[in-house]
Coordinates of C-alpha atoms and ligand atoms in Angstrom, one line a residue:
M1 CA 26.3 -21.1 8.5
N2 CA 23.6 -18.7 9.5
K3 CA 20.2 -19.9 8.3
I4 CA 17.3 -17.4 8.0
N5 CA 13.7 -18.7 7.3
I6 CA 11.6 -16.3 5.3
G7 CA 7.9 -15.7 4.9
L8 CA 7.1 -13.5 2.0
I9 CA 3.7 -11.7 2.0
G10 CA 2.8 -10.1 -1.3
Y11 CA 3.9 -11.8 -4.5
G12 CA 3.5 -8.9 -7.0
N13 CA 6.1 -7.0 -9.0
V14 CA 8.6 -6.5 -6.2
G15 CA 7.8 -9.8 -4.4
S16 CA 8.6 -11.9 -7.4
G17 CA 11.7 -9.8 -8.0
V18 CA 12.9 -10.6 -4.5
V19 CA 12.4 -14.3 -5.1
K20 CA 14.3 -14.1 -8.4
L21 CA 17.1 -12.1 -6.8
L22 CA 17.5 -14.5 -3.9
Q23 CA 17.7 -17.5 -6.3
K24 CA 20.1 -15.7 -8.6
K25 CA 22.5 -14.5 -5.8
R26 CA 22.1 -17.5 -3.5
K27 CA 25.7 -18.8 -4.0
Y28 CA 27.2 -15.4 -4.0
I29 CA 25.4 -14.4 -0.7
K30 CA 26.3 -17.7 0.9
A31 CA 30.0 -17.3 0.0
K32 CA 30.3 -13.7 0.9
H33 CA 28.0 -13.3 3.9
H34 CA 27.9 -16.8 5.2
V35 CA 24.1 -16.9 5.4
E36 CA 21.5 -19.1 3.7
F37 CA 18.1 -17.6 3.1
V38 CA 15.4 -20.2 3.1
L39 CA 12.2 -19.1 1.5
K40 CA 9.6 -21.2 3.4
T41 CA 6.3 -19.5 2.6
I42 CA 4.9 -17.3 -0.1
C43 CA 1.6 -15.7 0.8
D44 CA -0.6 -13.8 -1.6
R45 CA -4.3 -13.3 -1.6
S46 CA -4.4 -14.5 -5.3
I47 CA -1.8 -17.2 -4.9
K48 CA -3.7 -19.6 -7.1
K49 CA -3.6 -17.2 -10.0
K50 CA 0.1 -16.4 -9.6
K51 CA 2.8 -17.7 -11.9
I52 CA 5.4 -18.8 -9.3
A53 CA 9.1 -18.8 -10.2
R54 CA 10.6 -22.2 -11.0
G55 CA 12.8 -24.1 -8.5
L56 CA 10.5 -23.4 -5.5
K57 CA 9.3 -26.9 -4.9
N58 CA 9.6 -26.8 -1.1
V59 CA 8.0 -23.5 -0.6
R60 CA 4.6 -23.4 1.0
L61 CA 2.1 -21.3 -1.1
T62 CA -0.8 -19.9 0.8
A63 CA -3.4 -17.2 0.8
S64 CA -3.6 -17.1 4.6
I65 CA -1.8 -14.2 6.3
E66 CA -2.6 -15.5 9.8
E67 CA -1.1 -19.0 9.1
T68 CA 2.0 -17.4 7.6
I69 CA 2.6 -15.1 10.6
A70 CA 1.8 -17.8 13.1
D71 CA 4.5 -20.2 11.7
P72 CA 7.1 -20.4 14.5
D73 CA 9.9 -21.5 12.1
L74 CA 10.0 -18.1 10.3
H75 CA 12.6 -15.6 11.5
V76 CA 11.4 -12.8 9.3
I77 CA 8.3 -11.6 7.4
I78 CA 8.8 -9.6 4.2
E79 CA 5.7 -7.4 3.8
L80 CA 5.3 -6.4 0.2
I81 CA 1.6 -5.8 -0.3
G82 CA 1.8 -2.0 0.1
G83 CA -0.9 0.3 1.4
L84 CA -2.0 0.8 4.9
H85 CA -4.3 -2.1 5.6
P86 CA -3.8 -5.0 6.3
A87 CA -0.1 -4.1 6.0
K88 CA 0.0 -2.3 9.4
D89 CA -1.5 -5.3 11.2
I90 CA 0.8 -7.7 9.3
I91 CA 3.8 -5.8 10.7
L92 CA 2.4 -5.5 14.2
Q93 CA 1.4 -9.2 14.4
S94 CA 4.7 -10.3 13.0
L95 CA 6.6 -8.3 15.6
K96 CA 4.4 -9.8 18.3
K97 CA 5.2 -13.2 17.1
N98 CA 9.0 -12.4 17.5
K99 CA 9.7 -11.9 13.9
H100 CA 11.7 -9.2 12.3
V101 CA 10.0 -7.4 9.5
V102 CA 11.4 -6.2 6.1
T103 CA 9.1 -3.9 4.2
A104 CA 9.2 -1.6 1.1
N105 CA 5.9 0.0 2.2
K106 CA 6.5 3.8 2.4
E107 CA 2.8 4.5 3.1
V108 CA 2.6 2.4 6.2
I109 CA 5.9 3.7 7.6
A110 CA 5.0 7.3 6.8
H111 CA 1.7 7.0 8.6
F112 CA 2.5 4.6 11.4
G113 CA 6.3 4.5 11.7
Q114 CA 6.4 5.8 15.2
L115 CA 3.9 3.3 16.5
L116 CA 5.5 0.4 14.6
F117 CA 9.0 1.2 15.7
E118 CA 7.8 1.5 19.3
E119 CA 6.2 -1.9 19.0
A120 CA 9.4 -3.3 17.4
H121 CA 11.4 -2.0 20.4
R122 CA 8.9 -3.5 22.8
Q123 CA 9.2 -6.9 21.2
G124 CA 13.0 -6.8 20.7
Q125 CA 12.7 -7.0 16.9
N126 CA 13.6 -4.7 14.1
I127 CA 11.8 -3.2 11.0
Y128 CA 14.0 -2.9 8.0
F129 CA 12.7 -0.6 5.3
E130 CA 15.5 0.4 3.0
S131 CA 13.3 0.0 -0.2
A132 CA 10.7 2.4 1.1
V133 CA 12.6 5.4 -0.1
M134 CA 14.7 5.5 -3.3
A135 CA 14.3 1.7 -3.6
G136 CA 17.7 0.0 -3.3
V137 CA 19.7 3.3 -3.1
P138 CA 20.7 3.4 0.6
I139 CA 19.2 6.7 1.8
I140 CA 17.8 5.1 5.0
K141 CA 21.1 3.5 5.9
L142 CA 22.9 6.8 5.1
L143 CA 20.7 9.0 7.2
S144 CA 20.3 6.7 10.2
E145 CA 23.8 5.2 10.4
G146 CA 26.2 6.4 7.7
I147 CA 26.2 10.0 8.8
A148 CA 24.6 9.7 12.3
G149 CA 25.6 12.6 14.4
N150 CA 25.2 15.2 11.7
G151 CA 22.5 17.8 11.8
Y152 CA 20.6 18.9 8.7
K153 CA 19.7 22.3 7.2
E154 CA 18.0 21.1 4.0
I155 CA 17.0 18.0 2.1
Y156 CA 16.1 18.2 -1.6
G157 CA 14.8 14.9 -3.0
I158 CA 13.7 13.6 -6.4
I159 CA 12.1 10.6 -4.9
N160 CA 9.4 9.4 -7.2
G161 CA 10.8 7.6 -10.3
T162 CA 7.5 7.7 -12.1
C163 CA 7.2 11.5 -12.0
N164 CA 10.8 12.0 -12.9
Y165 CA 10.5 9.6 -15.8
I166 CA 7.3 11.4 -17.0
L167 CA 8.8 14.9 -16.8
S168 CA 12.1 13.7 -18.5
A169 CA 10.2 11.9 -21.3
M170 CA 7.9 15.0 -21.8
S171 CA 11.0 17.2 -22.1
Q172 CA 13.4 14.9 -24.0
N173 CA 11.0 12.9 -26.3
E174 CA 8.2 15.5 -26.4
W175 CA 5.8 12.7 -25.3
S176 CA 2.4 13.6 -24.0
F177 CA 1.7 13.2 -20.3
E178 CA -0.6 10.2 -21.0
Q179 CA 2.0 8.5 -23.2
A180 CA 4.7 8.9 -20.5
V181 CA 2.4 7.5 -17.7
K182 CA 1.7 4.4 -19.8
E183 CA 5.3 3.8 -20.5
A184 CA 6.2 4.2 -16.7
Q185 CA 3.5 1.6 -15.9
K186 CA 4.8 -0.8 -18.6
R187 CA 8.3 -0.5 -17.2
G188 CA 7.1 -1.3 -13.6
F189 CA 8.0 2.0 -12.0
A190 CA 4.5 3.3 -11.3
E191 CA 2.3 2.1 -8.4
A192 CA -0.6 -0.3 -9.3
D193 CA -2.7 2.9 -9.1
P194 CA -0.4 5.6 -10.5
T195 CA -2.5 8.3 -9.0
L196 CA -0.3 8.3 -5.9
D197 CA 2.7 8.8 -8.0
I198 CA 1.4 11.7 -10.1
N199 CA -0.5 13.5 -7.4
G200 CA 2.7 13.7 -5.4
M201 CA 1.6 11.6 -2.4
D202 CA 4.2 8.9 -3.0
S203 CA 6.9 11.5 -2.6
T204 CA 5.1 12.9 0.4
H205 CA 5.1 9.5 2.1
K206 CA 8.9 9.2 1.4
L207 CA 9.5 12.7 2.6
A208 CA 7.7 12.0 5.9
I209 CA 10.2 9.1 6.4
L210 CA 13.2 11.2 5.6
T211 CA 12.0 14.0 7.9
A212 CA 11.7 11.5 10.8
L213 CA 15.2 10.2 10.2
A214 CA 16.8 13.6 9.7
F215 CA 15.0 15.9 12.1
N216 CA 13.6 13.3 14.5
K217 CA 10.1 14.5 13.9
F218 CA 7.2 12.4 12.7
I219 CA 5.2 14.6 10.4
K220 CA 1.9 13.2 9.2
P221 CA 1.6 13.0 5.4
N222 CA -1.4 15.3 5.4
Q223 CA 0.7 18.0 7.2
I224 CA 3.0 18.1 4.2
H225 CA 1.9 20.5 1.5
T226 CA 1.7 18.4 -1.7
E227 CA 1.2 19.2 -5.3
G228 CA 1.6 16.7 -8.2
I229 CA 2.6 17.0 -11.8
T230 CA -0.7 16.8 -13.6
Q231 CA -0.9 20.6 -14.3
I232 CA 2.5 20.7 -16.0
S233 CA 2.3 21.2 -19.8
H234 CA 4.6 21.4 -22.7
H235 CA 4.3 25.3 -22.4
D236 CA 6.0 25.1 -19.0
I237 CA 8.7 22.7 -20.1
E238 CA 9.5 24.8 -23.2
Y239 CA 9.6 28.0 -21.1
A240 CA 12.0 26.2 -18.6
E241 CA 14.2 25.2 -21.5
S242 CA 14.4 28.7 -22.8
L243 CA 15.6 29.9 -19.4
N244 CA 18.1 27.0 -19.0
L245 CA 15.9 25.6 -16.2
T246 CA 14.2 22.3 -15.8
I247 CA 11.1 21.2 -13.9
K248 CA 11.4 18.5 -11.2
L249 CA 9.0 17.2 -8.6
L250 CA 11.0 18.1 -5.5
A251 CA 10.4 16.8 -2.0
I252 CA 11.9 19.6 0.2
A253 CA 12.5 19.7 4.0
K254 CA 14.3 22.5 5.7
Q255 CA 15.0 23.4 9.3
I256 CA 14.8 27.2 9.9
N257 CA 15.1 28.6 13.4
G258 CA 13.9 25.4 15.0
E259 CA 10.9 25.0 12.7
I260 CA 10.6 22.4 9.9
E261 CA 9.2 23.2 6.5
A262 CA 8.2 20.2 4.5
R263 CA 6.6 20.3 1.0
V264 CA 6.3 18.4 -2.3
H265 CA 5.7 20.3 -5.5
P266 CA 7.0 20.7 -9.1
T267 CA 9.9 23.2 -9.0
F268 CA 11.9 25.1 -11.6
I269 CA 15.6 24.5 -10.9
P270 CA 18.7 25.4 -12.9
K271 CA 19.5 22.8 -15.5
E272 CA 23.2 22.8 -14.5
H273 CA 22.5 22.1 -10.8
P274 CA 23.4 18.5 -10.0
L275 CA 19.7 17.7 -9.4
G276 CA 18.9 19.2 -12.8
S277 CA 20.7 16.3 -14.5
I278 CA 18.8 13.5 -12.6
N279 CA 16.6 12.2 -15.4
G280 CA 14.3 9.2 -16.1
V281 CA 13.7 6.7 -13.3
Y282 CA 16.8 8.0 -11.4
N283 CA 16.2 9.4 -7.9
A284 CA 18.4 11.7 -5.9
A285 CA 18.7 13.2 -2.5
L286 CA 20.8 16.2 -1.7
L287 CA 21.4 16.7 2.0
S288 CA 23.1 19.7 3.5
A289 CA 24.6 18.1 6.6
D290 CA 26.5 19.6 9.5
P291 CA 29.4 19.1 9.8
L292 CA 29.8 17.0 6.7
G293 CA 28.5 19.5 4.1
D294 CA 26.6 18.7 1.0
V295 CA 26.0 15.0 0.3
L296 CA 24.4 13.8 -3.0
L297 CA 23.1 10.2 -3.3
S298 CA 21.6 9.0 -6.6
G299 CA 20.5 5.9 -8.4
E300 CA 17.6 4.0 -9.8
G301 CA 14.8 4.7 -7.4
A302 CA 12.0 2.5 -8.7
G303 CA 11.5 -0.7 -10.6
Q304 CA 11.3 -4.4 -9.8
F305 CA 15.0 -5.1 -9.2
A306 CA 15.9 -1.7 -7.7
A307 CA 13.3 -2.4 -5.0
A308 CA 14.3 -6.0 -4.7
S309 CA 17.9 -5.0 -4.2
G310 CA 17.0 -3.0 -1.1
V311 CA 14.9 -5.8 0.3
V312 CA 17.8 -8.3 -0.1
S313 CA 20.3 -5.8 1.4
D314 CA 17.9 -5.6 4.4
L315 CA 17.9 -9.4 4.7
I316 CA 21.7 -9.5 4.7
N317 CA 21.9 -6.7 7.3
L318 CA 19.4 -8.6 9.4
A319 CA 21.4 -11.8 9.2
S320 CA 24.5 -10.0 10.3
R321 CA 22.8 -8.7 13.4
Q322 CA 22.1 -11.9 15.3
G323 CA 22.5 -12.6 19.0
S324 CA 24.0 -9.9 21.1
D325 CA 24.4 -7.6 18.1
A326 CA 20.7 -7.6 17.4
H327 CA 19.9 -4.4 19.3
Q328 CA 17.5 -1.9 18.0
L329 CA 18.2 -0.4 14.6
L330 CA 19.1 3.3 14.6
S331 CA 16.4 3.8 11.8
N332 CA 13.8 2.5 14.3
L333 CA 14.1 5.4 16.7
Y334 CA 10.6 6.4 17.9
I335 CA 11.1 9.1 20.5
E336 CA 10.7 12.5 18.9
S337 CA 12.6 15.7 19.6
P338 CA 10.2 17.7 21.8
D339 CA 10.9 21.2 20.5
V340 CA 10.8 20.8 16.7
K341 CA 7.8 22.6 15.3
L342 CA 6.2 22.4 11.8
R343 CA 6.1 25.6 9.7
K344 CA 2.8 26.3 7.9
I345 CA 3.0 26.5 4.1
D346 CA 1.3 29.9 4.2
E347 CA 4.5 31.5 5.5
V348 CA 6.8 29.8 3.1
E349 CA 8.5 32.2 0.6
T350 CA 9.7 31.3 -2.8
R351 CA 9.8 32.8 -6.3
F352 CA 7.0 31.8 -8.5
Y353 CA 6.5 31.1 -12.2
L354 CA 2.9 32.0 -13.1
R355 CA 1.3 31.1 -16.4
F356 CA -2.0 32.7 -17.4
K357 CA -4.2 32.0 -20.4
A358 CA -5.1 35.6 -21.0
P359 CA -7.5 37.1 -23.5
D360 CA -5.6 38.9 -26.2
Q361 CA -7.1 42.3 -25.3
P362 CA -5.6 45.7 -24.3
G363 CA -5.4 46.1 -20.6
T364 CA -5.3 42.4 -19.6
L365 CA -1.7 42.5 -18.4
A366 CA -2.3 45.7 -16.4
K367 CA -5.2 44.0 -14.6
I368 CA -3.1 40.9 -13.7
S369 CA -0.1 43.0 -12.6
G370 CA -2.4 45.3 -10.6
V371 CA -3.8 42.4 -8.6
L372 CA -0.3 41.0 -7.9
G373 CA 0.9 44.4 -6.8
R374 CA -2.0 44.9 -4.4
H375 CA -1.0 41.6 -2.7
G376 CA 2.6 42.8 -2.4
I377 CA 3.9 40.4 -5.1
G378 CA 6.9 41.9 -7.0
I379 CA 7.3 41.0 -10.7
N380 CA 10.7 40.0 -11.9
S381 CA 9.8 39.5 -15.6
V382 CA 6.9 39.2 -17.9
T383 CA 6.8 37.3 -21.2
Q384 CA 4.2 37.0 -23.9
K385 CA 5.1 35.6 -27.3
A386 CA 5.0 38.1 -30.2
H387 CA 2.1 37.4 -32.5
E388 CA 1.0 38.6 -36.0
E389 CA -2.7 38.4 -35.7
R390 CA -5.0 38.8 -32.7
T391 CA -6.0 35.4 -31.2
A392 CA -8.6 34.5 -28.6
S393 CA -6.0 33.9 -25.8
V394 CA -2.3 34.0 -25.3
P395 CA -0.1 32.5 -22.6
V396 CA 1.4 35.2 -20.4
I397 CA 4.3 34.1 -18.2
I398 CA 5.2 36.1 -15.1
L399 CA 8.2 35.4 -12.8
T400 CA 7.8 36.9 -9.4
D401 CA 10.3 37.9 -6.7
D402 CA 10.2 36.0 -3.4
A403 CA 6.5 35.9 -2.4
K404 CA 4.6 34.3 0.5
E405 CA 2.5 31.3 -0.4
K406 CA -0.7 32.8 1.1
D407 CA -0.3 36.1 -0.8
V408 CA 0.1 34.3 -4.1
R409 CA -2.8 32.0 -3.4
K410 CA -5.1 35.1 -2.6
A411 CA -3.9 37.0 -5.7
L412 CA -4.5 34.1 -8.0
A413 CA -8.0 33.5 -6.5
E414 CA -8.8 37.2 -7.1
I415 CA -7.6 37.0 -10.7
A416 CA -9.7 33.9 -11.4
K417 CA -12.8 35.4 -9.7
K418 CA -12.6 38.6 -11.7
N419 CA -12.6 36.6 -14.9
I420 CA -9.5 38.4 -16.1
I421 CA -8.2 35.1 -17.5
K422 CA -9.6 32.2 -19.5
A423 CA -8.5 29.1 -17.5
A424 CA -7.2 28.4 -14.0
P425 CA -3.6 29.9 -13.6
V426 CA -0.6 27.6 -13.3
A427 CA 1.8 28.4 -10.4
I428 CA 5.1 26.6 -10.2
R429 CA 7.6 27.5 -7.5
M430 CA 11.2 28.3 -8.3
E431 CA 13.9 27.2 -5.8
N432 CA 17.2 29.0 -5.5
L433 CA 19.6 26.1 -5.3
Ligands
HSE501 N1 6.1 4.2 -7.7 C1 7.3 4.5 -7.1 C2 8.1 5.5 -7.9 C3 8.0 3.2 -6.8 O1 7.8 5.7 -9.1 O2 9.1 6.0 -7.4 C4 9.2 3.3 -5.9 O3 8.8 3.6 -4.6

């Protein structure tokens, strides 16, 4: 029987879920995988205040990261504190102490993945990070091992459970944005600070990881054009409904003529597209792979047990790779393709949905369309709800033809500067899926 001694650093929502899952599945894992996981240490900076799960009498509880990592009995450190620091050092030090690492930390892998994988390689250890993207849904395993050898044209991901939950709840239950955020926090999907979820950065971290695996290129999160969902209103959701569309926060990576385009933003997509039916906390990734073709992977992408499931799978994988089989994980590759370049968002072309809060006065529409025309932006349709009496302002919705990001940005800035409208315009991209 293989015995793996574990040190767990970070006993929060996911950490306590991992402990519960290891306890609940102990017999099952032992019988099926012939491995016994021995939780030796739980380390948390507020360990004294934590309610520790029952049945952990022989587990050392400590607030000291150094002592935990220094323990020569431990085979693996599970890092579940999140954030960049001290997570990066915990991972580096653990590798240097000849321990494998399991982590669910998308931020640290997105920022420092290349450096960390190189160190893992140097130390003959591995970093397992299945839960970093789509929680327990095995997108890391799929990309790095399952369909190794394929090339990729496009990746479309719904990879933040909180945002997908909020957008679905606003559309299906007509909840306000604030109501939906609170519920996502209550259900344990949102980050401790949900800003990273709703401003799109959590999706950006995850997209940086997928891009490294798919295109062999480590893109820094700040090189990925990112927009969150805070500007989405019920007006936009209703308009999407009326056109049989839906709004999703999409993480998109495409390879076009040797250049990579990577962006995260709310997107109008057809309701009947497979990604249009991914609702609530569900995540999905649609990959167009060569030669395999389209692959769609979906499942619960956030939450205590969804994430704990990925961590436990990582542990079982780790246990199965002992001795001569313990060579470097394919997901830990750190040497980039030299000729892959990043495409600037300015050059990216999509259709746009534009919403203006326009004064209800003759000539307003002509002024808006005039500016768009001068910037070479073609108009596909214009909608303004019919009204009986004159009101101070009305929402005007314009759908454009394919337009370059930089032209749209300049046109909107000009419209705002000339005081043609009463509030900042809303621009949402439309993706032809
Ligand atoms: N806050 C994240 C989400 C958790 O909502 O998707 C999973 O990474």
